[in-house]
XYZ file of C-alpha atoms in Angstrom:
337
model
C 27.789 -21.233 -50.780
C 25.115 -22.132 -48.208
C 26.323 -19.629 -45.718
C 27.204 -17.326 -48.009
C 23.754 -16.512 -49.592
C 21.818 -16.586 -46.188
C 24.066 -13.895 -44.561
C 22.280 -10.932 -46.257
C 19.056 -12.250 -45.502
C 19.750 -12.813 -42.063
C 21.296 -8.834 -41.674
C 17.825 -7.609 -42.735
C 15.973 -8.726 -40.460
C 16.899 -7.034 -37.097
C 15.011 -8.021 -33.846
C 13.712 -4.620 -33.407
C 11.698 -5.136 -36.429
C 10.318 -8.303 -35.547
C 12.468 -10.197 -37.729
C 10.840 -8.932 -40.839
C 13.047 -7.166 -43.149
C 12.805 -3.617 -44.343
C 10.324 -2.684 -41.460
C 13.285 -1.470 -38.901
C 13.976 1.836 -42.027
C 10.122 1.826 -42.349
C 10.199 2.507 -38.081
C 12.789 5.154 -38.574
C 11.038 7.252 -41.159
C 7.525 6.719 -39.078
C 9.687 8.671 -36.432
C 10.877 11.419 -38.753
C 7.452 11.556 -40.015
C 6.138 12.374 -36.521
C 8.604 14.621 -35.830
C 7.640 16.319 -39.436
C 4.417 16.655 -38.081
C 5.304 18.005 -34.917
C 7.470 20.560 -36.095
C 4.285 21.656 -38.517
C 2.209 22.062 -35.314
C 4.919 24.159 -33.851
C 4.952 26.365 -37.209
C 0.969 26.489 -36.632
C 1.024 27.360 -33.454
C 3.672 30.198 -33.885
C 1.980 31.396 -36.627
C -1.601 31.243 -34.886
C -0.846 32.380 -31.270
C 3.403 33.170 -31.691
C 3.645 35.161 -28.223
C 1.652 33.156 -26.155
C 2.526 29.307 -27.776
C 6.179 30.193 -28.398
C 6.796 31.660 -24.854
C 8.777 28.946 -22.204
C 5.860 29.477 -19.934
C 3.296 27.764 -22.296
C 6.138 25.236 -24.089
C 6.744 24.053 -20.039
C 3.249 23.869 -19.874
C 2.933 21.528 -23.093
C 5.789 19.303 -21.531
C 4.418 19.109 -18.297
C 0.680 17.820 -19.371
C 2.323 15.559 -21.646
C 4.146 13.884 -19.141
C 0.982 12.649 -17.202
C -0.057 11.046 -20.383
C 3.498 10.138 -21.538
C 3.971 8.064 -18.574
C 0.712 5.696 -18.664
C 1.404 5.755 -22.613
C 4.634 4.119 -21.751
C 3.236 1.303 -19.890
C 0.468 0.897 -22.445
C 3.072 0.301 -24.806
C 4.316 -2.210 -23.620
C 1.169 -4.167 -23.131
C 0.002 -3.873 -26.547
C 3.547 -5.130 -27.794
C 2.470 -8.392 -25.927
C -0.720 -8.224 -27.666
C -2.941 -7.015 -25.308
C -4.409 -3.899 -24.229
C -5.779 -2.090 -21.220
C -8.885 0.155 -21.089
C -8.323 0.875 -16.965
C -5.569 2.830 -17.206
C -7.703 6.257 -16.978
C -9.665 4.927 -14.020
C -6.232 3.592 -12.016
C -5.020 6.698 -12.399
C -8.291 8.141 -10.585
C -8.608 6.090 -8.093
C -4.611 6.087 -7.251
C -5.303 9.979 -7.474
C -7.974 9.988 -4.984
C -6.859 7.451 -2.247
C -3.439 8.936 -1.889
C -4.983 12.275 -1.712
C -7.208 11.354 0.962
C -6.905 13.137 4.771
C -5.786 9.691 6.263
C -2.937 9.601 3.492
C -1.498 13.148 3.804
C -0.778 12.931 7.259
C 1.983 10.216 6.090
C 3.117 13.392 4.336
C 5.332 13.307 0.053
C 6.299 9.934 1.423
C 2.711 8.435 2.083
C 1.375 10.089 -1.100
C 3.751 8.627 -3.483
C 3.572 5.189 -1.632
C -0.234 4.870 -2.178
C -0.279 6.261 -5.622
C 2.067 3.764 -6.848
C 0.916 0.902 -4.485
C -2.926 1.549 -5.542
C -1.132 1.330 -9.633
C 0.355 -1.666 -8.773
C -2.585 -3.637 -7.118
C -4.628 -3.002 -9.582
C -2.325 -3.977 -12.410
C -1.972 -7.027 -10.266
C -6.351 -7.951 -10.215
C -5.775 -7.405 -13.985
C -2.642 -9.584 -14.621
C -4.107 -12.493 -12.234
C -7.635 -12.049 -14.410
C -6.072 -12.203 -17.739
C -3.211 -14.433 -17.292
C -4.586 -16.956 -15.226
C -8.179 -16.234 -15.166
C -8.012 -16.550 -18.751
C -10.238 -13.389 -19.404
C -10.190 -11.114 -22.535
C -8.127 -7.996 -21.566
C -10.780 -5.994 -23.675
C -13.907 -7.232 -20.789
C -11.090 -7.497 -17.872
C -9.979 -3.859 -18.494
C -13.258 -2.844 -18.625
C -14.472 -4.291 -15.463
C -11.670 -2.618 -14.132
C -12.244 0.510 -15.349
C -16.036 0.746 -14.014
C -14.793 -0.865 -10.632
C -12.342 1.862 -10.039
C -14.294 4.453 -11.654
C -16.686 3.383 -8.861
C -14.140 3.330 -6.084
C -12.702 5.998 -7.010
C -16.250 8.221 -6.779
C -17.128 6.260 -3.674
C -14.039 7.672 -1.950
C -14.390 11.629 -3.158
C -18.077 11.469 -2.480
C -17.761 13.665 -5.929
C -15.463 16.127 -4.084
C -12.264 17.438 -4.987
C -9.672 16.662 -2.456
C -7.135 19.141 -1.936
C -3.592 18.470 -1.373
C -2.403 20.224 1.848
C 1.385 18.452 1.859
C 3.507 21.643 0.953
C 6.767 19.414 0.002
C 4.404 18.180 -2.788
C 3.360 21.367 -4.064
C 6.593 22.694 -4.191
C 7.266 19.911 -7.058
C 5.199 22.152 -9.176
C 6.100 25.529 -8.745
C 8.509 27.517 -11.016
C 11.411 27.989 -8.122
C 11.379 23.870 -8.108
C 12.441 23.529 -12.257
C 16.128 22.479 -13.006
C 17.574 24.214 -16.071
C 14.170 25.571 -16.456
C 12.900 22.245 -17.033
C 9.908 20.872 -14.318
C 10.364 17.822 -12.553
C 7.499 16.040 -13.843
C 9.318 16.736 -17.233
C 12.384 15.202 -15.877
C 10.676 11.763 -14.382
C 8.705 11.575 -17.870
C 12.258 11.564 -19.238
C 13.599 8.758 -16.690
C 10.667 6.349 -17.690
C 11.194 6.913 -21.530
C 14.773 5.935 -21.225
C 14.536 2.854 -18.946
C 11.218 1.899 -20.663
C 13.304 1.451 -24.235
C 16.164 0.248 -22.518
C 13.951 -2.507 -21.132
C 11.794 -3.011 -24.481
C 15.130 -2.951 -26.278
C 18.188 -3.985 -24.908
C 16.786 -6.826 -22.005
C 15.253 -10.157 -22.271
C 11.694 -9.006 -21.096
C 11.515 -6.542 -23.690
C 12.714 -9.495 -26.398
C 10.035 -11.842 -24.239
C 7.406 -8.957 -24.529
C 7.924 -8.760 -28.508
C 7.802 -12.773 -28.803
C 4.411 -13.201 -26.832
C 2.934 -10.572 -28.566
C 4.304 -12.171 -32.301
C 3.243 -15.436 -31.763
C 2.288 -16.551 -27.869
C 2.466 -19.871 -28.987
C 5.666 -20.419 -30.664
C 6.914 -18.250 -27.416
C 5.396 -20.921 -25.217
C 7.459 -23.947 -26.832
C 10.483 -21.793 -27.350
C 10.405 -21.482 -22.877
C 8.799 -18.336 -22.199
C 6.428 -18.647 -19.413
C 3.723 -16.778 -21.056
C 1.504 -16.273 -18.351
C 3.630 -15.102 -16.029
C 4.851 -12.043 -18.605
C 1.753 -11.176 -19.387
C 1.015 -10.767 -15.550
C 4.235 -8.417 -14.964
C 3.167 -6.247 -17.626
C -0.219 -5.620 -16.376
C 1.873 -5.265 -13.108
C 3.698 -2.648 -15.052
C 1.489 -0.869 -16.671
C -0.303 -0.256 -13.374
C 3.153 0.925 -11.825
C 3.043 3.486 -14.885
C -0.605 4.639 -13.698
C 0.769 5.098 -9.959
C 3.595 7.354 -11.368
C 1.263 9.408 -13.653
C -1.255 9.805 -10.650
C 1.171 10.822 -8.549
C 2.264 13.723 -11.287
C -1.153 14.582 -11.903
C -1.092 15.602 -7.975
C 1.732 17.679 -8.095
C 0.514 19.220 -11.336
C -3.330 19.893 -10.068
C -2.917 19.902 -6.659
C -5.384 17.674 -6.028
C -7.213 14.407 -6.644
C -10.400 13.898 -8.455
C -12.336 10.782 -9.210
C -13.335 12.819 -12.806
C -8.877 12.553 -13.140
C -7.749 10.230 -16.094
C -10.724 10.935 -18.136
C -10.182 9.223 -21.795
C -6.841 8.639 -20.920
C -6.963 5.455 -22.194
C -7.828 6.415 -25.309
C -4.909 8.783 -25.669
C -2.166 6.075 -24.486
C -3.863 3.892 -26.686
C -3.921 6.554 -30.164
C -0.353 7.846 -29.090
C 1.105 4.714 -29.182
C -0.539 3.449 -32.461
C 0.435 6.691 -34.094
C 4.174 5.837 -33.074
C 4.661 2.635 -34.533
C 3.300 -0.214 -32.180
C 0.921 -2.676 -33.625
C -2.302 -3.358 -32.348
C -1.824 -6.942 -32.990
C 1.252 -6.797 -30.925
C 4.567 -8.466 -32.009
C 6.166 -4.426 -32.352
C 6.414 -1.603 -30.137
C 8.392 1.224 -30.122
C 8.954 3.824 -26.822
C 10.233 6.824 -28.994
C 7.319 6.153 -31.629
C 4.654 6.228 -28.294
C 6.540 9.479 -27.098
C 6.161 11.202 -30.050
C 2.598 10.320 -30.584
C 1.972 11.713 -26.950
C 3.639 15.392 -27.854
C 1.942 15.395 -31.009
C -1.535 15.032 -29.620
C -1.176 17.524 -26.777
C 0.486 20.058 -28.624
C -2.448 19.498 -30.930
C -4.576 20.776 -27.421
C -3.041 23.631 -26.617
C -2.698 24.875 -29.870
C -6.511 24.443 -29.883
C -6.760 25.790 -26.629
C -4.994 29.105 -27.280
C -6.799 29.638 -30.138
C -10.264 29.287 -28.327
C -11.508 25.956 -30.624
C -14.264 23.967 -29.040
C -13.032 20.514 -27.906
C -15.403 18.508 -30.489
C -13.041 19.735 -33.493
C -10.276 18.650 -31.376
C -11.909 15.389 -30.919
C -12.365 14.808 -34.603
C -7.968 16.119 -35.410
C -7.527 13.441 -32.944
C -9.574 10.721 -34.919
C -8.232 11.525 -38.356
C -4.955 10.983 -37.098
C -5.730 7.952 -36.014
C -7.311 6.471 -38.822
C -4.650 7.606 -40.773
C -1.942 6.212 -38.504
C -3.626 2.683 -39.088
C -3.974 2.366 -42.732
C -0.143 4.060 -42.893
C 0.350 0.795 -40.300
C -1.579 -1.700 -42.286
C 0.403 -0.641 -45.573
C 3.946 -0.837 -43.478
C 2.928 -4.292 -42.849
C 1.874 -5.090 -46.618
C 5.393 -3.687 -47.601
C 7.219 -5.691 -44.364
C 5.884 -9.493 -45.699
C 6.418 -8.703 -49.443
């Protein structure tokens, strides 16, 4: 009788939910719910501007900038899964933009560019993993250190000039005759990280190590998981993510700025939120982050087209968020009930 009554119980409770019943249907309609509100900002934006939104040039367009974004976003998610978080993203980005765009770089040609972007990502995800896991900083003041250090770096190297990509294999990426099936390549890469980032959230023991740390670090810790050492390959990860996006951000502007990144963090950080990862860590979800990302920069070029200044845009953006986090705190009331 003993096994018998525990059995339902136990089927509630699925591991992408964190155990907690109820909250892996409550995930499900958050997505539909996001896709429900992107579809309304599609109807908006056909309704507001319908030849110039709804053309392919401008829905490529959407894609495209969303897969700069989409990409750090995918790394962020992970982090805050763990329970962390990571201001620096923006700022990586920049300065991964900048070195591999500088004169030195390009004359190592698409193969020197992409090596420094990601190897620039990766170092510093590596100074922040080796700060925070074994340094025993806050991410909140390591990330932030970070972030002004490469900020700085990044300026130092541009001298507060744009650097212009002169590597025509590059460029190519992001003209028209380069799209497959109409669809850009940036689009396409955007699309390889979202699938192996949920495969590895969801069906690999780092993504079930990620979720545990970020639950309860503690009960991780005496269960085997070498907490430290995760939280250092995420940072690692999330820095890989930066290199990636930088190196899109090149193709797409052609260039590399130390002004690149801006506020990005704040977007990965909103997107994912809006999708269904906590803040408190212990839940993430890839296709929650995704959606977050599309919603928020179709919310910009709808704005855009229809000539809106950027401080309404700013304020959209913050509803959403403070909506998206008392929708998350309720979700949680209803999970522990």
């Amino acid at each position: 009788m003993t096994k018998t009554s525990s059995t339902p119980n136990a089927s509630t409770a699925s591991p992408a939910s964190g155990g907690r019943p109820g909250l892996g249907l409550r995930l499900d309609v958050r997505n539909l719910s996001l896709l429900g509100v992107l579809l309304a900002l599609v109807i908006v934006g056909g309704l507001t501007r319908p030849e110039q939104f709804l053309s392919t040039s401008n829905l490529q367009l959407v894609l495209t900038q969303a897969s700069v974004i989409g990409v750090v976003t995918v790394g962020m998610t992970f982090v805050i899964t763990s329970g962390g978080i990571d201001l620096s993203v923006g700022a990586i980005l920049a300065l991964a933009s900048v070195w591999a765009t500088t004169v030195a770089t390009q004359e190592y040609g698409f193969g020197g560019i992409l090596f420094t972007a990601v190897a620039v990502g990766l170092a510093c995800g590596l100074v922040n993993g080796l700060l925070i896991a074994y340094g025993g900083m806050v991410p909140f003041i390591a990330t932030l250190a970070m972030l002004a250090s490469a900020r700085g770096l990044a300026l130092q190297i541009t001298e507060g000039k744009t650097q212009i990509v002169t590597v025509q294999s590059v460029l190519d990426l992001g003209v028209p005759d380069s799209y497959v099936l109409g669809i850009p390549p940036l689009v396409l890469v955007f699309a390889a990280v979202t699938v192996i980032g949920w495969l590895v959230l969801n069906r690999t023991t780092f993504g079930r190590r990620t979720v545990a740390v970020g639950g309860n670090a503690e009960a991780a810790r005496l269960a085997g998981i070498d907490v430290r050492r995760q939280r250092l390959y995420l940072y690692l990860l999330s820095g890989l993510c930066c290199g990636i996006a930088a190196f899109l951000l090149i193709i797409l502007a052609g260039s590399g700025q130390n002004t690149n990144g801006n506020l990005y963090e704040l977007d990965a950080i909103a997107a994912a939120i809006i999708g269904g990862t906590l803040l408190t860590g212990g839940r993430g979800t890839i296709v929650g982050s995704v959606l977050g990302v599309l919603v928020f920069t179709t919310i910009t070029n709808i704005f855009a087209l229809n000539n809106l200044q950027s401080d309404v845009q700013q304020i959209a953006k913050g509803a959403i968020i403070v909506a998206a986090v008392l929708i998350q705190r309720r979700t949680l009331r209803g999970g522990e009930s």
